Short mmCIF file of C-alpha atoms in Angstrom, two decimals:
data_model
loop_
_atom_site.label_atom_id
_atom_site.label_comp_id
_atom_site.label_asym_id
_atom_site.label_seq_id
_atom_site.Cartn_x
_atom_site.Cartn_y
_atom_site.Cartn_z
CA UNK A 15 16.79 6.71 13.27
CA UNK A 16 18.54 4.72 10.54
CA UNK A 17 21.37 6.23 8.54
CA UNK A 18 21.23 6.83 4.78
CA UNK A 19 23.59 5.64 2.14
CA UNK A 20 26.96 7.37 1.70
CA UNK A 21 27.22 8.57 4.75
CA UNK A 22 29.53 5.33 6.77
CA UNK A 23 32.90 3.80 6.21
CA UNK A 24 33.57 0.06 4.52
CA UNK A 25 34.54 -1.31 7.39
CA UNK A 26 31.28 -0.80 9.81
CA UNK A 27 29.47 -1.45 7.05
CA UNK A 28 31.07 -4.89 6.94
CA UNK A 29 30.54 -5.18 10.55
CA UNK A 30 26.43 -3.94 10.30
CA UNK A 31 26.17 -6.36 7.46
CA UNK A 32 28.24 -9.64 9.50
CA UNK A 33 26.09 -8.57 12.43
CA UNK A 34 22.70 -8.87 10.65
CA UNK A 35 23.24 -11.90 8.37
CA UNK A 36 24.22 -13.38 12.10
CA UNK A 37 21.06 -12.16 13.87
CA UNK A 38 18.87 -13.10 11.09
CA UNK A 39 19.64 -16.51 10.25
CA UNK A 40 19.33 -17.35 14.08
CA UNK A 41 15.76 -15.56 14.11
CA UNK A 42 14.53 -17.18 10.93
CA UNK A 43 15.50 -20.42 12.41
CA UNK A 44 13.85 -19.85 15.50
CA UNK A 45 10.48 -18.62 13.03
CA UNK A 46 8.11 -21.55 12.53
CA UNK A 47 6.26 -21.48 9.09
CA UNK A 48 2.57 -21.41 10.96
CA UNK A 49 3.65 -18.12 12.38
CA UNK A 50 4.92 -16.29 9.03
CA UNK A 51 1.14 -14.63 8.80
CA UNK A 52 0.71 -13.44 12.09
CA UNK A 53 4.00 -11.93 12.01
CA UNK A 54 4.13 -10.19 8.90
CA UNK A 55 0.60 -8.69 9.31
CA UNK A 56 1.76 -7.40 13.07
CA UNK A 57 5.00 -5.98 11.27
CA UNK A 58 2.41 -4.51 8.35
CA UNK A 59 1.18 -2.70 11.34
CA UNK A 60 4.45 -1.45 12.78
CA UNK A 61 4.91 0.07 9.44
CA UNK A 62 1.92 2.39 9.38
CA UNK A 63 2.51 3.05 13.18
CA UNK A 64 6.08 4.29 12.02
CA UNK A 65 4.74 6.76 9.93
CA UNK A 66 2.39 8.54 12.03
CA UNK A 67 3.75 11.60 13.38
CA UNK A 68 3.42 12.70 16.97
CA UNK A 69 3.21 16.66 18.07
CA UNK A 70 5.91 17.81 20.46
CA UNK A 71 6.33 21.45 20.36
CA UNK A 72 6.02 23.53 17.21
CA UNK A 73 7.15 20.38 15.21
CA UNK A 74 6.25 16.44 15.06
CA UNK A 75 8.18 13.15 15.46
CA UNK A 76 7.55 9.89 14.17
CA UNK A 77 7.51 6.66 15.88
CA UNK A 78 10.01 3.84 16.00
CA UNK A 79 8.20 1.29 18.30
CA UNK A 80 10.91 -1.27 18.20
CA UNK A 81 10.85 -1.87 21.88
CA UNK A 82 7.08 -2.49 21.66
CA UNK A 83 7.78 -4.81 18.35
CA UNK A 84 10.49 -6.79 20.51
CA UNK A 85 8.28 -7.23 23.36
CA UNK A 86 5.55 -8.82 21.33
CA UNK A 87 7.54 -10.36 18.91
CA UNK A 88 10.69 -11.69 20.69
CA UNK A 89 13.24 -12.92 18.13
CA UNK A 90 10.79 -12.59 15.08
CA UNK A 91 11.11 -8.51 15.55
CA UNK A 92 14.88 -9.16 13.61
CA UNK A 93 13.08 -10.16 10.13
CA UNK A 94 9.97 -8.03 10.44
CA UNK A 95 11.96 -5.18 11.47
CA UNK A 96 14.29 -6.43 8.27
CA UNK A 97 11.41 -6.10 6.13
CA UNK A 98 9.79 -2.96 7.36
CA UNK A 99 13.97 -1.43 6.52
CA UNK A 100 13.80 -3.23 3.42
CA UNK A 101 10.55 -1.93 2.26
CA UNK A 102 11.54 1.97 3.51
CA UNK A 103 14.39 1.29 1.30
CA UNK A 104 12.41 0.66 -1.93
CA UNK A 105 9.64 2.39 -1.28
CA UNK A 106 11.31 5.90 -0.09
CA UNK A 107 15.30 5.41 -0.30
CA UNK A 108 15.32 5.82 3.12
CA UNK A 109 18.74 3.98 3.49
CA UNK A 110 19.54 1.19 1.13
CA UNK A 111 21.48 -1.95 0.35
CA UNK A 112 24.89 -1.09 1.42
CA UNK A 113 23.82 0.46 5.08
CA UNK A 114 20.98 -2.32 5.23
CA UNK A 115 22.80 -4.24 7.79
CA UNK A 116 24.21 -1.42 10.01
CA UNK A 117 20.01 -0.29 9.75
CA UNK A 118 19.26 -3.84 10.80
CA UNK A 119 21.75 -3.55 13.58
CA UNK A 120 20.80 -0.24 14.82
CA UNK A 121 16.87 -1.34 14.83
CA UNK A 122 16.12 -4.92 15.67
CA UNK A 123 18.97 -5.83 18.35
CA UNK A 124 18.28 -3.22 20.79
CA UNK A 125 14.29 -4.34 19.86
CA UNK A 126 14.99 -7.99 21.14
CA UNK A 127 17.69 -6.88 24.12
CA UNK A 128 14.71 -4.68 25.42
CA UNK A 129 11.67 -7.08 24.40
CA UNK A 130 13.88 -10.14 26.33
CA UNK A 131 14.41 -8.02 29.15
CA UNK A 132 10.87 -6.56 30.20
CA UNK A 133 9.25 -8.94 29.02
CA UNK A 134 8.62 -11.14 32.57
CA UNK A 135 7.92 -7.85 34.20
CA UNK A 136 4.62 -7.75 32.14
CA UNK A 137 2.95 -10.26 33.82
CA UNK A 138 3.01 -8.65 36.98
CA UNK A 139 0.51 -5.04 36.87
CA UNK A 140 2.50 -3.67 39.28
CA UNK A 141 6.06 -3.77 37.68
CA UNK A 142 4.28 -3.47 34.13
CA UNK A 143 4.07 0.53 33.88
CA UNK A 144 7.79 0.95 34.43
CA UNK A 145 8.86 -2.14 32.69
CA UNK A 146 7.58 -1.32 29.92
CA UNK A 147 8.47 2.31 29.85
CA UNK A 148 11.83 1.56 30.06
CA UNK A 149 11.34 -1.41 26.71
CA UNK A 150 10.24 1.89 24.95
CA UNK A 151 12.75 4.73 25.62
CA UNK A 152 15.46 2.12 26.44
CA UNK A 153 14.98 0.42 22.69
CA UNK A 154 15.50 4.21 21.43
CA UNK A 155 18.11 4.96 23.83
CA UNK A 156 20.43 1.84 22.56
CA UNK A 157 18.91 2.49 19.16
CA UNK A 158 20.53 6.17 19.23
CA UNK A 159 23.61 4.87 20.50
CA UNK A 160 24.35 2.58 18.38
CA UNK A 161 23.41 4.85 15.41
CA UNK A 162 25.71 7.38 16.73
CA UNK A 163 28.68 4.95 17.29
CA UNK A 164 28.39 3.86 13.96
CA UNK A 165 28.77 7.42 13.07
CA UNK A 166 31.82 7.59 15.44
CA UNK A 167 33.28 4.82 13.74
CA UNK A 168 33.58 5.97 10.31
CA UNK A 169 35.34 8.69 11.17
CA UNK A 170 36.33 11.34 13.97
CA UNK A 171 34.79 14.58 11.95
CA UNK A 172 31.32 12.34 12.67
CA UNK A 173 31.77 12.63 16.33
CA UNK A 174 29.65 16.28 16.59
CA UNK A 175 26.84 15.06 14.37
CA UNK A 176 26.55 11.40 16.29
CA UNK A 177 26.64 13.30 19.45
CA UNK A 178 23.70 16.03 17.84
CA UNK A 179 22.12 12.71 16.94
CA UNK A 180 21.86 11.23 20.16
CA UNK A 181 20.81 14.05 21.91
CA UNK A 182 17.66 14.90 18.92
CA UNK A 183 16.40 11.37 20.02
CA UNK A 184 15.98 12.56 23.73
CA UNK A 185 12.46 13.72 23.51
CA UNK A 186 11.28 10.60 21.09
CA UNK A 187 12.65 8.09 23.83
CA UNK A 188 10.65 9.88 26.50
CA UNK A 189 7.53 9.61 24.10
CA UNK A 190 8.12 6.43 22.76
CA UNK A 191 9.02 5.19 26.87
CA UNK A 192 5.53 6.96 27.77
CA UNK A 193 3.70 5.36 24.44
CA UNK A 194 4.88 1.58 24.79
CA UNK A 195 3.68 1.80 28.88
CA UNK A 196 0.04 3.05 27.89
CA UNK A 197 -0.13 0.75 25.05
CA UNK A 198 1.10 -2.11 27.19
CA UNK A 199 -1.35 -1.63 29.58
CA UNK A 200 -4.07 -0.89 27.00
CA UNK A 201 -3.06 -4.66 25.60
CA UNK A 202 -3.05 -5.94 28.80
CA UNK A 203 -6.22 -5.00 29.83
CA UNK A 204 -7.64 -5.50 26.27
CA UNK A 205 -6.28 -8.51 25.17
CA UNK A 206 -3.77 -10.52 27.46
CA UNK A 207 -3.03 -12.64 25.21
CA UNK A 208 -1.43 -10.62 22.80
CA UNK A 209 1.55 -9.55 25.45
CA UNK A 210 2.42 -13.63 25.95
CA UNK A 211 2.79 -13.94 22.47
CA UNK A 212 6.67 -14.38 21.96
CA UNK A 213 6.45 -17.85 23.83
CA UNK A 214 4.58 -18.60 20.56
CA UNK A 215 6.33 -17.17 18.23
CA UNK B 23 2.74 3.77 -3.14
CA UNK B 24 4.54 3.01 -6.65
CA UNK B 25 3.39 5.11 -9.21
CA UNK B 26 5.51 2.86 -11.98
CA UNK B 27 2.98 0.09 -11.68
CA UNK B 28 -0.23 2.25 -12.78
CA UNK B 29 -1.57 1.38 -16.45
CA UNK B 30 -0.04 -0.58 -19.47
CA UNK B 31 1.44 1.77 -21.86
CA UNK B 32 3.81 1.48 -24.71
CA UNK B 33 7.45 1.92 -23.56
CA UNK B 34 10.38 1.93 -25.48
CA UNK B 35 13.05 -0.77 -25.46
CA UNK B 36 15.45 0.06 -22.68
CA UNK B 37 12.86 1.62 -20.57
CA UNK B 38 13.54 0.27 -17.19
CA UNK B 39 9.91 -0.68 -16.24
CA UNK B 40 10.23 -3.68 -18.69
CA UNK B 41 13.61 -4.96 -17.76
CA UNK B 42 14.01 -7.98 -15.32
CA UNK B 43 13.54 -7.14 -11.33
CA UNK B 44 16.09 -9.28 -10.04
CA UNK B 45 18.71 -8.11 -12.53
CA UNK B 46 17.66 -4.24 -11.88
CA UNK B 47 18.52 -4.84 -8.15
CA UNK B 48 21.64 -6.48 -8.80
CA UNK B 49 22.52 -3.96 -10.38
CA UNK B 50 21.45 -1.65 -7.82
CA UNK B 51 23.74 -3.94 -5.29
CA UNK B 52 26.86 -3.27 -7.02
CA UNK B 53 26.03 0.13 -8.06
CA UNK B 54 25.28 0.99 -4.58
CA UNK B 55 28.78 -1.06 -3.55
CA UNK B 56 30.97 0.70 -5.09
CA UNK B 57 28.99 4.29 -4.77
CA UNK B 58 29.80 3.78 -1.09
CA UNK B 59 33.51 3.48 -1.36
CA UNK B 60 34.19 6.56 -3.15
CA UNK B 61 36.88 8.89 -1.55
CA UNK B 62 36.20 11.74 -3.86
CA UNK B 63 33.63 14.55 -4.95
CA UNK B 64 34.55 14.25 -8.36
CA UNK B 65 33.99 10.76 -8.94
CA UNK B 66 30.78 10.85 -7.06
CA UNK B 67 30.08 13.91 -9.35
CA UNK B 68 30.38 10.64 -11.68
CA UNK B 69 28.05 8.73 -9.90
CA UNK B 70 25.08 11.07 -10.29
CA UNK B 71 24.99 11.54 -14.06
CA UNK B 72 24.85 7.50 -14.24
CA UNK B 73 21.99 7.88 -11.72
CA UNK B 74 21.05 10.34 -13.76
CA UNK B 75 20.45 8.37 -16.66
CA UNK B 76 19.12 5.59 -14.80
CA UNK B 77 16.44 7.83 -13.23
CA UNK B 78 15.78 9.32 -17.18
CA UNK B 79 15.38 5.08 -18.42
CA UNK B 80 13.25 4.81 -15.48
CA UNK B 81 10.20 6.66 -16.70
CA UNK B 82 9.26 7.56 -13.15
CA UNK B 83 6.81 10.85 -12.81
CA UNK B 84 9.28 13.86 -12.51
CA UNK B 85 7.32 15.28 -9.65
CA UNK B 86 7.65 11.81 -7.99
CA UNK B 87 11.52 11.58 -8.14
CA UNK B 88 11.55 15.11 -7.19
CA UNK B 89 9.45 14.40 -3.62
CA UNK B 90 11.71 11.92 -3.28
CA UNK B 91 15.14 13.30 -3.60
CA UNK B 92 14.09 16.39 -2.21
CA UNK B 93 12.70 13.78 0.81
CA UNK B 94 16.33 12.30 1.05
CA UNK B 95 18.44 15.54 1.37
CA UNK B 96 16.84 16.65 4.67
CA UNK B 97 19.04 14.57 6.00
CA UNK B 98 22.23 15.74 3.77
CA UNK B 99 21.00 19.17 5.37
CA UNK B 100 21.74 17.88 9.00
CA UNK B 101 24.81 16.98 8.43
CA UNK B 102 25.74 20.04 6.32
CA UNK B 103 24.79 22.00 9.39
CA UNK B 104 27.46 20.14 11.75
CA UNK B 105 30.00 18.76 9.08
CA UNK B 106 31.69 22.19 8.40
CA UNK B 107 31.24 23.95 11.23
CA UNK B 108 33.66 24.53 13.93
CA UNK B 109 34.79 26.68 16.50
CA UNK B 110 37.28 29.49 15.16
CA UNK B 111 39.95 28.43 17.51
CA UNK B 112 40.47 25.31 16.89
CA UNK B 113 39.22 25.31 13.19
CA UNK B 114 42.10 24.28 10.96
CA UNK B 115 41.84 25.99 7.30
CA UNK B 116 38.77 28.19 7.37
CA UNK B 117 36.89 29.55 4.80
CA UNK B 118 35.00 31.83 6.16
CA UNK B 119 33.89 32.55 9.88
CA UNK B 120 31.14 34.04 11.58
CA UNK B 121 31.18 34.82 15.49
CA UNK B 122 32.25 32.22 17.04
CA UNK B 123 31.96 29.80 14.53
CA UNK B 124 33.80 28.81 11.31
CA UNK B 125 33.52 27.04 8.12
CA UNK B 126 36.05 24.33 7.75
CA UNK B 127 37.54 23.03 4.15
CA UNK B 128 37.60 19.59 5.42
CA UNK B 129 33.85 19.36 6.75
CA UNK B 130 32.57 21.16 3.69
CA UNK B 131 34.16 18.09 1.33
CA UNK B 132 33.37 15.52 3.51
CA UNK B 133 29.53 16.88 3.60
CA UNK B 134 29.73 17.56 -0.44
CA UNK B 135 31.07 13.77 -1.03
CA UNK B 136 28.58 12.37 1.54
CA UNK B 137 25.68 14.10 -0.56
CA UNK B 138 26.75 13.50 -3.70
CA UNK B 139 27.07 9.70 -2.84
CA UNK B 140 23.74 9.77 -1.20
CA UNK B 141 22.15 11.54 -4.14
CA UNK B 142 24.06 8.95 -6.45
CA UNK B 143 22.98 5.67 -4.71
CA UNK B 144 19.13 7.17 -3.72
CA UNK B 145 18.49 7.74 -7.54
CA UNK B 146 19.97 4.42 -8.52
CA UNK B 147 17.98 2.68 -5.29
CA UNK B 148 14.81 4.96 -6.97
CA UNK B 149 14.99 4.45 -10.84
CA UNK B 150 16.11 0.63 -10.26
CA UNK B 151 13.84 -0.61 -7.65
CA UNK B 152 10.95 2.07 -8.20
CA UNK B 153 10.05 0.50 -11.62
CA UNK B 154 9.05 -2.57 -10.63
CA UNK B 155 6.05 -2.79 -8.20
CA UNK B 156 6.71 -4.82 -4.91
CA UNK B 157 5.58 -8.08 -5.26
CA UNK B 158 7.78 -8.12 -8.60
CA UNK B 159 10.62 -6.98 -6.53
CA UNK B 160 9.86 -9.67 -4.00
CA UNK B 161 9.89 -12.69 -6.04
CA UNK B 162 13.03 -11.03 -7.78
CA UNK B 163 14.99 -10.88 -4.20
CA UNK B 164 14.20 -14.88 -3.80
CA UNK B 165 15.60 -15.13 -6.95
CA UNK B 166 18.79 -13.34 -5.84
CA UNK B 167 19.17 -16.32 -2.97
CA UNK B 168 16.95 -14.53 -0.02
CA UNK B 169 15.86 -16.93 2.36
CA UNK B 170 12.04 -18.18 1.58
CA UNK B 171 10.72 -17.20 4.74
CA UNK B 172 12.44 -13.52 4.54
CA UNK B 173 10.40 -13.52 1.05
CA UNK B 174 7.30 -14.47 2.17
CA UNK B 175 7.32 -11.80 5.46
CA UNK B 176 8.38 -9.19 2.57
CA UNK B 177 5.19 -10.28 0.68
CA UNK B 178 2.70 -10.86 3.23
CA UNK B 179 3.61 -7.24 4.78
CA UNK B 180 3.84 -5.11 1.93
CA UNK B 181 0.24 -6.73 0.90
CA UNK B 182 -1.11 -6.15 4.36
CA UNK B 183 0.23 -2.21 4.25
CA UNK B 184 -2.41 -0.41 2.77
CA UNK B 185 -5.35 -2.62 4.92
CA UNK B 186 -3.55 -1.30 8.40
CA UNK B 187 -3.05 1.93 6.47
CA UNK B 188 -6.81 2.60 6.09
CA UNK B 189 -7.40 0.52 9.40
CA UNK B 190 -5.90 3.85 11.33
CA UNK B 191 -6.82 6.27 8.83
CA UNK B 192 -10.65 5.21 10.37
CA UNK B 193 -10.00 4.69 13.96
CA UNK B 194 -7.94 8.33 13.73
CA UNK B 195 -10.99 9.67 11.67
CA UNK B 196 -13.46 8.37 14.66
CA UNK B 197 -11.17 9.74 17.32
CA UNK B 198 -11.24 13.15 15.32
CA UNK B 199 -14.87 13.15 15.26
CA UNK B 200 -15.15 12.84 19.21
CA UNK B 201 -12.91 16.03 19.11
CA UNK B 202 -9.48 14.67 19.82
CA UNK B 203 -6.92 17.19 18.32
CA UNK B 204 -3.54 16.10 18.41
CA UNK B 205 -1.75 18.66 20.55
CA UNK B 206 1.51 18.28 23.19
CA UNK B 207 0.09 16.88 25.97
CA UNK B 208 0.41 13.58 28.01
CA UNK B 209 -3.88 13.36 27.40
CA UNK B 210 -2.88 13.71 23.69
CA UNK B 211 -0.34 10.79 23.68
CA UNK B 212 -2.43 8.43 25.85
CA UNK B 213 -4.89 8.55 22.50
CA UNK B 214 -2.32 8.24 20.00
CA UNK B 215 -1.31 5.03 22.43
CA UNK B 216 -5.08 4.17 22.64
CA UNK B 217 -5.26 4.11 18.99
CA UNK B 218 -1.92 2.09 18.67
CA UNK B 219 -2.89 -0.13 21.12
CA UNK B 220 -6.56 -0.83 18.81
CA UNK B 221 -4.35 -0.82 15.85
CA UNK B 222 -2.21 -3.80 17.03
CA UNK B 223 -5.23 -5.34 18.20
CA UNK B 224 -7.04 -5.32 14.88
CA UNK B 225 -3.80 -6.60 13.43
CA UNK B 226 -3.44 -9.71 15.63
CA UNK B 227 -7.43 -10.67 14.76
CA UNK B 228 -7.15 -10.23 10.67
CA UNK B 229 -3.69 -12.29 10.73
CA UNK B 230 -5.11 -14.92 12.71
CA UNK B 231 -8.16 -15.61 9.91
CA UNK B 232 -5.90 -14.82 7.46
CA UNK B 233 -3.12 -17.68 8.92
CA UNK B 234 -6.65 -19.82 9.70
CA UNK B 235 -7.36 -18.97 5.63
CA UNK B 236 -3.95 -19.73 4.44
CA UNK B 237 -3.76 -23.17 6.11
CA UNK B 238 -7.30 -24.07 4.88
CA UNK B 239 -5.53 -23.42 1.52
CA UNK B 240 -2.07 -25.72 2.42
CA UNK B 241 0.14 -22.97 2.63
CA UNK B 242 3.94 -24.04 2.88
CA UNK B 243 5.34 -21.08 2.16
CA UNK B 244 5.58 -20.46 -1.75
CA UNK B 245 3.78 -18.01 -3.83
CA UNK B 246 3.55 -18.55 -7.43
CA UNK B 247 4.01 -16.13 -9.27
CA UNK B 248 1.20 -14.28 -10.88
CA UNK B 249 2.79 -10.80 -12.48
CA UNK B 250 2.57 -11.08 -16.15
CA UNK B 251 5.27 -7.95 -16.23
CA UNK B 252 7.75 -10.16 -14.85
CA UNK B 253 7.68 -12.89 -17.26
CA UNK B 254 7.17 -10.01 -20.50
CA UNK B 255 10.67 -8.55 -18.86
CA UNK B 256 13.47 -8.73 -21.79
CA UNK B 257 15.92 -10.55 -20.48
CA UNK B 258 18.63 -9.45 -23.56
CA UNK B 259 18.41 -5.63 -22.49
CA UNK B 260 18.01 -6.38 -18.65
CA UNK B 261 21.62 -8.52 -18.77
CA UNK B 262 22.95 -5.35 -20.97
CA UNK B 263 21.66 -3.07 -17.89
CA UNK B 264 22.99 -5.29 -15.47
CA UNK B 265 26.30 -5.19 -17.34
CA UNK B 266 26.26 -1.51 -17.88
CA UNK B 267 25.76 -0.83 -14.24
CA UNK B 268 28.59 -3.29 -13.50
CA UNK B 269 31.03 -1.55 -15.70
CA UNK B 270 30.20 2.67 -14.78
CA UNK B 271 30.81 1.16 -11.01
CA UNK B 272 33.79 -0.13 -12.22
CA UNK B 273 34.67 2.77 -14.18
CA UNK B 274 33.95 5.30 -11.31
CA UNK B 275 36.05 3.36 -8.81
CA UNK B 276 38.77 3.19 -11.46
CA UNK B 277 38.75 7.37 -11.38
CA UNK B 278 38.21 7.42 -8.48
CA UNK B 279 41.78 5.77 -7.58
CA UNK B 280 43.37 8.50 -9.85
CA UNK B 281 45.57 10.98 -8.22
#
């Protein structure tokens, strides 16, 4: 889902970066010490999930989960989603320093508008299959649009590619809608606890 | 996951693997800063033989930086597949079309700059930030002013990557021996959510002994560091790098303003 180096103008990078040094002071205010393990070892855990790749068709997708990490995480999904960008960045060169913030943009704020939002729908089982459907696919959904306005925004040759963008994501938000209801319910009937976590955190 | 950190060999001075972390990514910074506001091929063209070099001083395996470049330009590949193309009646300066499609000048510079720069900043990002393992890279991005707690997340995480790696790598390996094959189906994807769903689970037990562990032991959010290559690192040739990098981003922005 994130975009790789090179490929946007100064000025949204400007605006990514702005954006995410904005969103992440606020979260890392809002992030007591006590809860730095717990966290990080969830986000540790996003990470492998990211990588694992899912059949559809002849071919495979990977996972983004950030509507799942929002839900559970609230406001601390903005640094471990942050880290996990940082980390692809060093570890692969998937994107880098320059398109960091735009990444950070692109992930973690449609993670917490989604998380926020379905969240109280969790509690009850009988709004919990939809609700949290629509955390998934709708994470991805804003995810993929505001990948592919960045892409608009840098320039109007971009505007075929951000709309081919958008449109390649279809499938993973019905997955990734489908993925975060059965895992939401697995949790729930698993281990409550782990769905009222954000009050925590 | 970082093949520069394996075994302590004999390097030569300016090999990147014994210069300073935090200078190496500064460099990267402002490498990667000016890479990105580069308006033409040529001076991108400029961009990869520094890279180049960088990637040469990095001592990385050449089958490593090949997976990884190669890795990188499937997404160059997307966009030279919609960049150029439009169709033939409204393309303006074709090169060549086919059908009902054409190959535009413009798209096919845009896409060549976009890959160059890519290429450029990726094997800066790679030889820079590759040669140092993690945890070295961590301590070295507190040093360049990132906020403690963003630091210790980075640390904790990238320590806790390979533990949730093999974590899944056995629940998948159990679900594989009860004859799940992953296939497209909605059955399918209710296991992969199963195994999610235990992964998570797992995850949320080992942090809580491990925050239970961590208090016992009066955590307040500072590692020392332990990495004897960071405090070997020369900081003489690791300011020259810095420097170097500082002045061939310079330098390419400088041609890069030339008619």
């Amino acid at each position: 889902m994130h975009i790789a180096e090179g490929v946007l103008s100064i000025p949204v990078l400007a605006t990514g970066a702005a954006g995410a040094i904005a969103a992440l002071t606020f979260s890392l205010r809002l992030l007591p010490w006590n809860h730095l393990a717990s966290v990080s070892i969830l986000s540790s855990a996003f990470f492998v999930a990211s990588l694992i790749h899912i059949p559809l068709g002849p071919g495979s997708v990977h996972l983004i989960l950030n509507g799942l990490l929002g839900a559970l995480l609230g406001w601390a999904a903005i640094p471990a989603i942050t880290v996990a960008l940082l980390l692809q960045a060093m570890l692969f060169q998937f994107g880098g320093f320059t398109t960091l913030g735009v990444n950070i943009c692109i992930m973690a704020l449609p993670a917490v508008v989604c998380g926020l939002l379905s969240r109280p729908f969790f509690t009850r089982p009988s709004h919990r299959p939809w609700a949290a459907f629509v955390c998934g696919a709708g994470a991805v959904a804003l995810s993929g649009t505001l990948c592919a306005m960045a892409l608009a925004f840098s320039g109007d040759a971009f505007f075929t590619t951000a709309w081919a963008l958008f449109l390649a994501h279809i499938p993973v938000m019905l997955i990734e809608g489908f993925l975060t209801m059965t895992t939401v319910g697995y949790l729930a009937r698993v281990h409550p606890a782990l769905l009222t976590l954000r009050g925590e955190l | 996951m970082n093949p520069s950190c394996s075994g302590e060999q004999q390097r030569h001075p300016f090999s990147l693997q014994t210069m300073q972390a935090s200078k190496k990514l500064g460099a990267a910074f402002v490498f990667s800063l000016a890479i990105s506001m580069l308006v033409q091929p040529q001076s991108a063209l400029f961009a990869c033989t520094v890279s180049l070099l960088l990637l040469f001083l990095s001592e990385l395996p050449l089958l490593h930086i090949i997976h990884r470049m190669l890795t990188i330009n499937v997404f160059f590949l997307f966009l030279w597949l919609l960049l150029p193309l439009a169709p033939v009646r409204t393309a303006q300066d074709p090169l060549f079309s086919f059908g009902p499609l054409a190959l535009e000048r413009a798209g096919v510079m845009l896409a060549l700059l976009i890959t160059l720069k890519g290429n450029a900043m990726a094997g800066a990002l790679l030889a820079l930030a590759g040669s140092s393992d993690m945890i070295t890279n961590g301590h070295a991005l507190r040093s360049l002013g990132m906020p403690r707690k963003l630091v210790a997340l980075f640390l904790i995480t990238y320590s806790n990557i390979a533990l949730m790696s093999d974590e899944y790598r056995r629940l998948f390996e159990a679900a594989r021996l009860r004859a799940f094959t992953p296939h497209t189906s909605l059955a399918s994807y209710k296991t992969y959510a199963s195994l999610l769903g235990l992964l998570l689970l797992r995850a949320w037990q080992r942090s809580q002994r491990i925050d239970e562990a961590m208090r016992l032991r009066c955590f307040c959010g500072h590692f020392p560091l332990i990495s004897a290559k960071h405090s070997s690192a020369q900081p003489l040739y690791s300011t020259l790098l810095f420097l170097m990098c500082l002045c061939s981003a310079l330098l390419i922005l400088l041609f890069d303003k030339l008619p």
